[in-house]
């Protein structure tokens, strides 16, 4: 992975930085976008005193229509992070425009601006997820079936890329653990393996002659990592549906690990007895391990890992901050690695 210190924002794609709106206004905006109604005359901006507090949201003209009609109901029920407790950080959010325009999604190209530029035709409806391997209820499930029983909630997490930049992002989703329980893994299920869509037609990175990754992109977690309540399946960001460049329609978020573990656009989840291969580990095992826990004491062979740049970076602030063990989530997850040598199991 390359290191760049400044986001490549495409000015043509981005509106001026948005004000933060109330979630209700946001949902009204997305409904009107879905039905092609101009979003004038909607309730005004929220005040801090308003109910569940200020809700961040996407600039109205970037609000996308729902991938399918049933998404509207799903998103109307988002439970705010403030009510669901201990998982969210109160650090300032990385602005929406940075979250959706500075991306790693090699299926759409390797530059940070490639995913937003090259994913416009990406189709997320219909979408299904295959559940395979050591599990009592394998099958191919439609996305609607996957999401149906789960209440969505917002979680504001730090995302720390191995390239040394980080963001604070309000995801919308639900605990992976709740999904896993539904499919009843067998006693042999020690790991969970995830696969991204393979579709060279719509993913130009997959047909590039210069690609180094063997597609589809794959990732994996140990079962106890997958069952940790922090581990999230995200279907939205900033109260809105995930844009393609952020891994629509469903992606993993593992906030205490380097960003490459947080695999996008998932089409298959497999339960296995042995440790699965992962894309970056297959490519450069000495640089990217299976665990990939954020660790300021274990450096990448080509750069240190004890600092990071919190995006967005401005002319006036360098936004350099210390990297925290487990990306600041040690209290929740350090016990998972008790007794392990983390310099070997990087
Ligand atoms: N399928 C797939 N998933 C992926 C990647 C990718 O190239 N392909 N990049 C990873 C990396 S390196 C990071 S840092 C995060 C970035 O997520 P974001 O673009 O939503 O911030 O996605 C991860 N998930
Ligand atoms: Mo990354």
PDB file of C-alpha atoms and ligand atoms in Angstrom, residues 1 104 160-163 165 258-260, ligand 2:
ATOM      1  CA  UNK A   1       0.000   0.000   0.000  1.00  0.00           C
ATOM      2  CA  UNK A 104      -8.999   2.131  -0.314  1.00  0.00           C
ATOM      3  CA  UNK A 160      -6.800   3.256  11.424  1.00  0.00           C
ATOM      4  CA  UNK A 161      -5.299   2.326   8.061  1.00  0.00           C
ATOM      5  CA  UNK A 162      -1.982   0.511   8.047  1.00  0.00           C
ATOM      6  CA  UNK A 163      -0.773   3.368   5.807  1.00  0.00           C
ATOM      7  CA  UNK A 165      -3.934   7.757   8.319  1.00  0.00           C
ATOM      8  CA  UNK A 258      -5.802  -2.099  10.585  1.00  0.00           C
ATOM      9  CA  UNK A 259      -8.339  -1.018   7.995  1.00  0.00           C
ATOM     10  CA  UNK A 260      -7.556  -3.766   5.502  1.00  0.00           C
TER      11      UNK A 260
HETATM   12 MO1  LIG B   2      -5.927   0.466   4.790  1.00  0.00          MO
END
